[in-house]
PDB file of C-alpha atoms in Angstrom:
ATOM      1  CA  MET A  28     -59.181  14.044 -65.981  1.00  0.00           C
ATOM      2  CA  LEU A  29     -59.827  11.380 -63.347  1.00  0.00           C
ATOM      3  CA  ARG A  30     -56.783   9.422 -64.477  1.00  0.00           C
ATOM      4  CA  SER A  31     -54.512  12.483 -64.328  1.00  0.00           C
ATOM      5  CA  ASN A  32     -55.752  13.326 -60.818  1.00  0.00           C
ATOM      6  CA  ARG A  33     -55.171   9.752 -59.688  1.00  0.00           C
ATOM      7  CA  ARG A  34     -51.697   9.770 -61.215  1.00  0.00           C
ATOM      8  CA  ARG A  35     -50.870  13.050 -59.478  1.00  0.00           C
ATOM      9  CA  ARG A  36     -51.908  11.651 -56.089  1.00  0.00           C
ATOM     10  CA  GLN A  37     -49.827   8.535 -56.635  1.00  0.00           C
ATOM     11  CA  LEU A  38     -46.773  10.538 -57.713  1.00  0.00           C
ATOM     12  CA  ASN A  39     -47.038  12.553 -54.495  1.00  0.00           C
ATOM     13  CA  LYS A  40     -46.782   9.333 -52.448  1.00  0.00           C
ATOM     14  CA  VAL A  41     -43.418   8.334 -53.900  1.00  0.00           C
ATOM     15  CA  LYS A  42     -40.419   8.420 -51.530  1.00  0.00           C
ATOM     16  CA  GLY A  43     -36.758   8.615 -52.473  1.00  0.00           C
ATOM     17  CA  GLY A  44     -34.809   5.357 -52.524  1.00  0.00           C
ATOM     18  CA  ASN A  45     -31.771   4.505 -50.408  1.00  0.00           C
ATOM     19  CA  GLY A  46     -29.458   3.601 -53.290  1.00  0.00           C
ATOM     20  CA  GLU A  47     -29.448  -0.051 -52.267  1.00  0.00           C
ATOM     21  CA  LYS A  48     -28.300  -2.479 -54.962  1.00  0.00           C
ATOM     22  CA  LEU A  49     -30.947  -4.808 -56.419  1.00  0.00           C
ATOM     23  CA  LYS A  50     -30.269  -8.332 -55.196  1.00  0.00           C
ATOM     24  CA  ASP A  51     -30.023 -11.079 -57.779  1.00  0.00           C
ATOM     25  CA  TYR A  52     -33.225 -13.095 -57.974  1.00  0.00           C
ATOM     26  CA  LYS A  53     -32.702 -16.631 -56.688  1.00  0.00           C
ATOM     27  CA  LYS A  54     -35.076 -19.567 -57.077  1.00  0.00           C
ATOM     28  CA  TRP A  55     -36.026 -19.523 -53.387  1.00  0.00           C
ATOM     29  CA  HIS A  56     -37.166 -15.903 -53.745  1.00  0.00           C
ATOM     30  CA  ILE A  57     -40.424 -17.187 -55.295  1.00  0.00           C
ATOM     31  CA  PHE A  58     -41.670 -17.352 -51.688  1.00  0.00           C
ATOM     32  CA  THR A  59     -40.632 -13.819 -50.676  1.00  0.00           C
ATOM     33  CA  ARG A  60     -40.706 -11.435 -53.669  1.00  0.00           C
ATOM     34  CA  THR A  61     -41.057 -10.942 -57.398  1.00  0.00           C
ATOM     35  CA  VAL A  62     -39.177  -8.624 -59.776  1.00  0.00           C
ATOM     36  CA  PHE A  63     -40.156  -7.055 -63.107  1.00  0.00           C
ATOM     37  CA  TYR A  64     -37.814  -5.467 -65.681  1.00  0.00           C
ATOM     38  CA  ILE A  65     -37.878  -3.131 -68.663  1.00  0.00           C
ATOM     39  CA  LYS A  66     -35.296  -1.278 -70.783  1.00  0.00           C
ATOM     40  CA  ILE A  67     -36.180   2.293 -71.738  1.00  0.00           C
ATOM     41  CA  LYS A  68     -34.402   4.766 -74.020  1.00  0.00           C
ATOM     42  CA  ASN A  69     -33.636   8.128 -72.422  1.00  0.00           C
ATOM     43  CA  ASP A  70     -33.349  11.499 -74.164  1.00  0.00           C
ATOM     44  CA  LYS A  71     -29.724  10.684 -75.024  1.00  0.00           C
ATOM     45  CA  ASP A  72     -30.882   7.584 -76.913  1.00  0.00           C
ATOM     46  CA  GLU A  73     -29.278   5.353 -74.261  1.00  0.00           C
ATOM     47  CA  LEU A  74     -30.955   2.186 -72.971  1.00  0.00           C
ATOM     48  CA  VAL A  75     -31.569   2.368 -69.228  1.00  0.00           C
ATOM     49  CA  ASP A  76     -32.445  -0.691 -67.129  1.00  0.00           C
ATOM     50  CA  TYR A  77     -35.402  -0.300 -64.768  1.00  0.00           C
ATOM     51  CA  ALA A  78     -36.684  -2.880 -62.308  1.00  0.00           C
ATOM     52  CA  VAL A  79     -39.566  -3.007 -59.842  1.00  0.00           C
ATOM     53  CA  ASN A  80     -39.215  -5.203 -56.777  1.00  0.00           C
ATOM     54  CA  TYR A  81     -42.449  -6.338 -55.111  1.00  0.00           C
ATOM     55  CA  PRO A  82     -41.896  -7.931 -51.667  1.00  0.00           C
ATOM     56  CA  TYR A  83     -44.419 -10.340 -50.154  1.00  0.00           C
ATOM     57  CA  PHE A  84     -45.542 -10.510 -46.510  1.00  0.00           C
ATOM     58  CA  VAL A  85     -45.171  -6.816 -45.738  1.00  0.00           C
ATOM     59  CA  GLU A  86     -47.536  -4.694 -43.662  1.00  0.00           C
ATOM     60  CA  GLU A  87     -48.581  -2.547 -46.611  1.00  0.00           C
ATOM     61  CA  PRO A  88     -48.122  -3.589 -50.262  1.00  0.00           C
ATOM     62  CA  ARG A  89     -45.321  -1.545 -51.816  1.00  0.00           C
ATOM     63  CA  ALA A  90     -43.196  -1.361 -54.935  1.00  0.00           C
ATOM     64  CA  GLU A  91     -39.497  -0.457 -55.043  1.00  0.00           C
ATOM     65  CA  LEU A  92     -38.076   1.134 -58.203  1.00  0.00           C
ATOM     66  CA  TYR A  93     -34.497   0.442 -59.301  1.00  0.00           C
ATOM     67  CA  ARG A  94     -32.597   2.319 -62.004  1.00  0.00           C
ATOM     68  CA  ALA A  95     -29.404   0.732 -63.346  1.00  0.00           C
ATOM     69  CA  GLY A  96     -29.499  -1.695 -60.417  1.00  0.00           C
ATOM     70  CA  LYS A  97     -29.867   0.876 -57.608  1.00  0.00           C
ATOM     71  CA  GLN A  98     -32.990   1.742 -55.643  1.00  0.00           C
ATOM     72  CA  VAL A  99     -34.160   5.242 -56.586  1.00  0.00           C
ATOM     73  CA  ALA A 100     -37.722   5.285 -55.199  1.00  0.00           C
ATOM     74  CA  TYR A 101     -40.425   3.316 -53.419  1.00  0.00           C
ATOM     75  CA  SER A 102     -44.139   3.764 -52.825  1.00  0.00           C
ATOM     76  CA  LYS A 103     -47.229   2.164 -51.355  1.00  0.00           C
ATOM     77  CA  LEU A 104     -49.516   0.589 -53.931  1.00  0.00           C
ATOM     78  CA  PRO A 105     -51.091   1.601 -56.210  1.00  0.00           C
ATOM     79  CA  ALA A 106     -47.980   3.471 -57.325  1.00  0.00           C
ATOM     80  CA  THR A 107     -46.838   5.689 -60.181  1.00  0.00           C
ATOM     81  CA  PHE A 108     -43.125   6.381 -60.679  1.00  0.00           C
ATOM     82  CA  SER A 109     -41.881   9.200 -62.911  1.00  0.00           C
ATOM     83  CA  ILE A 110     -39.027   8.028 -65.183  1.00  0.00           C
ATOM     84  CA  ASP A 111     -37.491   8.802 -68.595  1.00  0.00           C
ATOM     85  CA  ASP A 112     -40.197  10.066 -70.974  1.00  0.00           C
ATOM     86  CA  GLY A 113     -43.085   8.578 -69.001  1.00  0.00           C
ATOM     87  CA  VAL A 114     -44.161   6.727 -65.886  1.00  0.00           C
ATOM     88  CA  ILE A 115     -44.261   3.199 -64.480  1.00  0.00           C
ATOM     89  CA  GLU A 116     -47.674   2.268 -63.065  1.00  0.00           C
ATOM     90  CA  VAL A 117     -48.067  -0.557 -60.545  1.00  0.00           C
ATOM     91  CA  SER A 118     -51.225  -1.829 -58.865  1.00  0.00           C
ATOM     92  CA  SER A 119     -52.077  -4.934 -56.869  1.00  0.00           C
ATOM     93  CA  GLY A 120     -55.126  -7.046 -56.022  1.00  0.00           C
ATOM     94  CA  SER A 121     -56.043 -10.063 -53.939  1.00  0.00           C
ATOM     95  CA  TYR A 122     -53.632 -12.229 -55.920  1.00  0.00           C
ATOM     96  CA  GLY A 123     -50.655  -9.844 -55.980  1.00  0.00           C
ATOM     97  CA  ILE A 124     -49.577  -7.602 -58.865  1.00  0.00           C
ATOM     98  CA  LYS A 125     -52.427  -7.124 -61.339  1.00  0.00           C
ATOM     99  CA  ARG A 126     -50.895  -4.372 -63.505  1.00  0.00           C
ATOM    100  CA  ILE A 127     -47.322  -3.203 -64.092  1.00  0.00           C
ATOM    101  CA  HIS A 128     -46.697  -1.106 -67.213  1.00  0.00           C
ATOM    102  CA  TYR A 129     -44.443   1.612 -68.546  1.00  0.00           C
ATOM    103  CA  VAL A 130     -46.584   4.380 -70.045  1.00  0.00           C
ATOM    104  CA  ASP A 131     -44.729   6.860 -72.253  1.00  0.00           C
ATOM    105  CA  ASN A 132     -45.602  10.541 -72.648  1.00  0.00           C
ATOM    106  CA  GLU A 133     -47.754   9.725 -75.682  1.00  0.00           C
ATOM    107  CA  GLY A 134     -49.875   7.308 -73.670  1.00  0.00           C
ATOM    108  CA  LYS A 135     -48.508   4.085 -75.212  1.00  0.00           C
ATOM    109  CA  GLU A 136     -48.269   1.210 -72.725  1.00  0.00           C
ATOM    110  CA  TYR A 137     -45.502  -1.384 -72.507  1.00  0.00           C
ATOM    111  CA  PRO A 138     -45.759  -4.274 -70.017  1.00  0.00           C
ATOM    112  CA  MET A 139     -42.762  -5.011 -67.803  1.00  0.00           C
ATOM    113  CA  HIS A 140     -41.535  -8.613 -67.876  1.00  0.00           C
ATOM    114  CA  PRO A 141     -41.017 -10.786 -64.787  1.00  0.00           C
ATOM    115  CA  ASP A 142     -37.744 -12.412 -63.793  1.00  0.00           C
ATOM    116  CA  ASN A 143     -37.368 -15.768 -65.556  1.00  0.00           C
ATOM    117  CA  ASN A 144     -36.901 -17.595 -62.242  1.00  0.00           C
ATOM    118  CA  SER A 145     -40.041 -16.134 -60.657  1.00  0.00           C
ATOM    119  CA  VAL A 146     -43.354 -18.015 -60.656  1.00  0.00           C
ATOM    120  CA  ARG A 147     -44.703 -15.550 -63.231  1.00  0.00           C
ATOM    121  CA  GLY A 148     -41.597 -16.021 -65.361  1.00  0.00           C
ATOM    122  CA  LEU A 149     -41.954 -19.808 -65.257  1.00  0.00           C
ATOM    123  CA  ARG A 150     -45.647 -19.548 -66.181  1.00  0.00           C
ATOM    124  CA  LEU A 151     -44.840 -17.282 -69.148  1.00  0.00           C
ATOM    125  CA  ARG A 152     -42.146 -19.729 -70.246  1.00  0.00           C
ATOM    126  CA  LEU A 153     -44.753 -22.507 -70.262  1.00  0.00           C
ATOM    127  CA  GLU A 154     -47.025 -20.322 -72.410  1.00  0.00           C
ATOM    128  CA  LYS A 155     -44.265 -19.684 -74.964  1.00  0.00           C
ATOM    129  CA  LYS A 156     -42.858 -23.224 -75.144  1.00  0.00           C
ATOM    130  CA  HIS A 157     -46.116 -25.167 -74.799  1.00  0.00           C
ATOM    131  CA  PRO A 158     -48.984 -22.882 -75.910  1.00  0.00           C
ATOM    132  CA  THR A 159     -51.534 -25.718 -76.189  1.00  0.00           C
ATOM    133  CA  LEU A 160     -50.834 -26.951 -72.672  1.00  0.00           C
ATOM    134  CA  SER A 161     -50.874 -23.355 -71.434  1.00  0.00           C
ATOM    135  CA  LYS A 162     -54.334 -22.783 -72.954  1.00  0.00           C
ATOM    136  CA  LEU A 163     -55.589 -25.980 -71.341  1.00  0.00           C
ATOM    137  CA  VAL A 164     -54.293 -24.863 -67.950  1.00  0.00           C
ATOM    138  CA  GLY A 165     -55.889 -21.433 -68.430  1.00  0.00           C
ATOM    139  CA  CYS A 166     -59.281 -22.828 -69.450  1.00  0.00           C
ATOM    140  CA  THR A 167     -59.222 -25.234 -66.508  1.00  0.00           C
ATOM    141  CA  SER A 168     -58.487 -22.354 -64.122  1.00  0.00           C
ATOM    142  CA  ILE A 169     -61.374 -20.269 -65.485  1.00  0.00           C
ATOM    143  CA  CYS A 170     -63.774 -23.225 -65.189  1.00  0.00           C
ATOM    144  CA  LEU A 171     -62.658 -23.872 -61.612  1.00  0.00           C
ATOM    145  CA  LEU A 172     -63.070 -20.192 -60.717  1.00  0.00           C
ATOM    146  CA  LEU A 173     -66.622 -20.160 -62.059  1.00  0.00           C
ATOM    147  CA  LEU A 174     -67.435 -23.487 -60.394  1.00  0.00           C
ATOM    148  CA  THR A 175     -66.215 -22.378 -56.958  1.00  0.00           C
ATOM    149  CA  ALA A 176     -68.258 -19.186 -57.324  1.00  0.00           C
ATOM    150  CA  ILE A 177     -71.401 -21.159 -58.236  1.00  0.00           C
ATOM    151  CA  LEU A 178     -70.875 -23.494 -55.266  1.00  0.00           C
ATOM    152  CA  GLY A 179     -70.024 -20.771 -52.789  1.00  0.00           C
ATOM    153  CA  LEU A 180     -72.411 -17.916 -53.572  1.00  0.00           C
ATOM    154  CA  PRO A 181     -75.668 -19.666 -52.541  1.00  0.00           C
ATOM    155  CA  GLN A 182     -74.197 -20.454 -49.123  1.00  0.00           C
ATOM    156  CA  ILE A 183     -72.989 -16.876 -48.703  1.00  0.00           C
ATOM    157  CA  LEU A 184     -76.426 -15.583 -49.710  1.00  0.00           C
ATOM    158  CA  GLU A 185     -78.079 -17.875 -47.174  1.00  0.00           C
ATOM    159  CA  GLY A 186     -75.786 -16.544 -44.444  1.00  0.00           C
ATOM    160  CA  ILE A 187     -76.608 -12.933 -45.364  1.00  0.00           C
ATOM    161  CA  THR A 188     -80.364 -13.563 -45.219  1.00  0.00           C
ATOM    162  CA  GLN A 189     -79.990 -14.905 -41.667  1.00  0.00           C
ATOM    163  CA  ILE A 190     -79.248 -11.347 -40.522  1.00  0.00           C
ATOM    164  CA  PRO A 191     -82.461 -10.143 -38.771  1.00  0.00           C
ATOM    165  CA  TRP A 192     -82.769  -6.842 -40.679  1.00  0.00           C
ATOM    166  CA  VAL A 193     -82.268  -8.594 -44.031  1.00  0.00           C
ATOM    167  CA  SER A 194     -84.693 -11.410 -43.239  1.00  0.00           C
ATOM    168  CA  ASP A 195     -87.332  -8.944 -41.959  1.00  0.00           C
ATOM    169  CA  ASN A 196     -87.154  -6.820 -45.121  1.00  0.00           C
ATOM    170  CA  PHE A 197     -86.316  -9.320 -47.838  1.00  0.00           C
ATOM    171  CA  GLY A 198     -87.104 -12.730 -46.397  1.00  0.00           C
ATOM    172  CA  THR A 199     -84.747 -15.681 -46.098  1.00  0.00           C
ATOM    173  CA  PHE A 200     -82.984 -17.803 -48.676  1.00  0.00           C
ATOM    174  CA  VAL A 201     -82.170 -21.487 -48.209  1.00  0.00           C
ATOM    175  CA  SER A 202     -79.180 -22.636 -50.207  1.00  0.00           C
ATOM    176  CA  PRO A 203     -79.851 -25.743 -52.310  1.00  0.00           C
ATOM    177  CA  ILE A 204     -76.181 -26.614 -51.849  1.00  0.00           C
ATOM    178  CA  ASN A 205     -74.556 -27.153 -48.462  1.00  0.00           C
ATOM    179  CA  PHE A 206     -71.057 -28.370 -47.693  1.00  0.00           C
ATOM    180  CA  ASN A 207     -69.335 -29.082 -44.411  1.00  0.00           C
ATOM    181  CA  TYR A 208     -66.445 -27.040 -43.039  1.00  0.00           C
ATOM    182  CA  ILE A 209     -63.700 -29.166 -44.614  1.00  0.00           C
ATOM    183  CA  GLU A 210     -65.394 -29.235 -48.016  1.00  0.00           C
ATOM    184  CA  ASN A 211     -65.801 -25.440 -47.997  1.00  0.00           C
ATOM    185  CA  ILE A 212     -62.104 -25.008 -47.175  1.00  0.00           C
ATOM    186  CA  LEU A 213     -61.239 -27.321 -50.073  1.00  0.00           C
ATOM    187  CA  ILE A 214     -63.479 -25.353 -52.468  1.00  0.00           C
ATOM    188  CA  ALA A 215     -61.954 -22.057 -51.326  1.00  0.00           C
ATOM    189  CA  GLY A 216     -58.442 -23.488 -51.762  1.00  0.00           C
ATOM    190  CA  ILE A 217     -59.179 -24.662 -55.308  1.00  0.00           C
ATOM    191  CA  GLY A 218     -60.599 -21.232 -56.151  1.00  0.00           C
ATOM    192  CA  ALA A 219     -57.541 -19.500 -54.698  1.00  0.00           C
ATOM    193  CA  LEU A 220     -55.145 -21.663 -56.737  1.00  0.00           C
ATOM    194  CA  ALA A 221     -57.132 -21.097 -59.934  1.00  0.00           C
ATOM    195  CA  GLY A 222     -57.224 -17.343 -59.275  1.00  0.00           C
ATOM    196  CA  ALA A 223     -53.492 -17.292 -58.589  1.00  0.00           C
ATOM    197  CA  GLU A 224     -52.810 -19.047 -61.913  1.00  0.00           C
ATOM    198  CA  ARG A 225     -54.800 -16.425 -63.829  1.00  0.00           C
ATOM    199  CA  ALA A 226     -53.115 -13.622 -61.884  1.00  0.00           C
ATOM    200  CA  LEU A 227     -49.668 -14.945 -62.843  1.00  0.00           C
ATOM    201  CA  LEU A 228     -50.350 -13.952 -66.450  1.00  0.00           C
ATOM    202  CA  LEU A 229     -52.201 -10.780 -65.415  1.00  0.00           C
ATOM    203  CA  ARG A 230     -55.253 -12.211 -67.160  1.00  0.00           C
ATOM    204  CA  ASN A 231     -59.023 -12.196 -66.436  1.00  0.00           C
ATOM    205  CA  LYS A 232     -58.681  -9.227 -64.053  1.00  0.00           C
ATOM    206  CA  ARG A 233     -62.401  -8.455 -64.229  1.00  0.00           C
ATOM    207  CA  LEU A 234     -63.309 -12.030 -63.312  1.00  0.00           C
ATOM    208  CA  LEU A 235     -60.835 -12.049 -60.428  1.00  0.00           C
ATOM    209  CA  ALA A 236     -62.207  -8.751 -59.146  1.00  0.00           C
ATOM    210  CA  LEU A 237     -65.639 -10.336 -58.784  1.00  0.00           C
ATOM    211  CA  LEU A 238     -64.384 -13.328 -56.762  1.00  0.00           C
TER     212      LEU A 238
END
């Protein structure tokens, strides 16, 4: 019930596209946008190409839907687009796209695949060609995420307990770990890179949501 209500609200947000042709994805586009693709059979048993373009550095996160290479719709995120025999669902988080699936009318989900030249596409290629190295990179990222959380949370907690109302009602907490400004920036940067690596594969979404 909740999911159907959410889907209905998201469908109502969708605006009609301008018919613009989808631009070919070039290597330098890794800094400005990412694109996902999927082929879906329509009721005439024909394969139809769908693509979702996700631009970076925009005021409000949005997704643009293309059918057979032409823009047919766009929406703020999270978004749900109605297409042949189902919908495409797109949602984002702190590290960009966190979910992008085609869901058919029976409820079966099929992930869309990123452009091969995109950062996500390159990361997936590494996973397929060098699975052992990919697992090592993934485990390292998870360890770094947990480490940055362990190092950062005590300092955040100390800052919160310095608020007069909190200290009056709950007392104060002194962090056993303290870093200078530069060291904290470095820790935050490492955590951001590790989180971005996990987000590229749309993995560990629950862990990323906590950080």
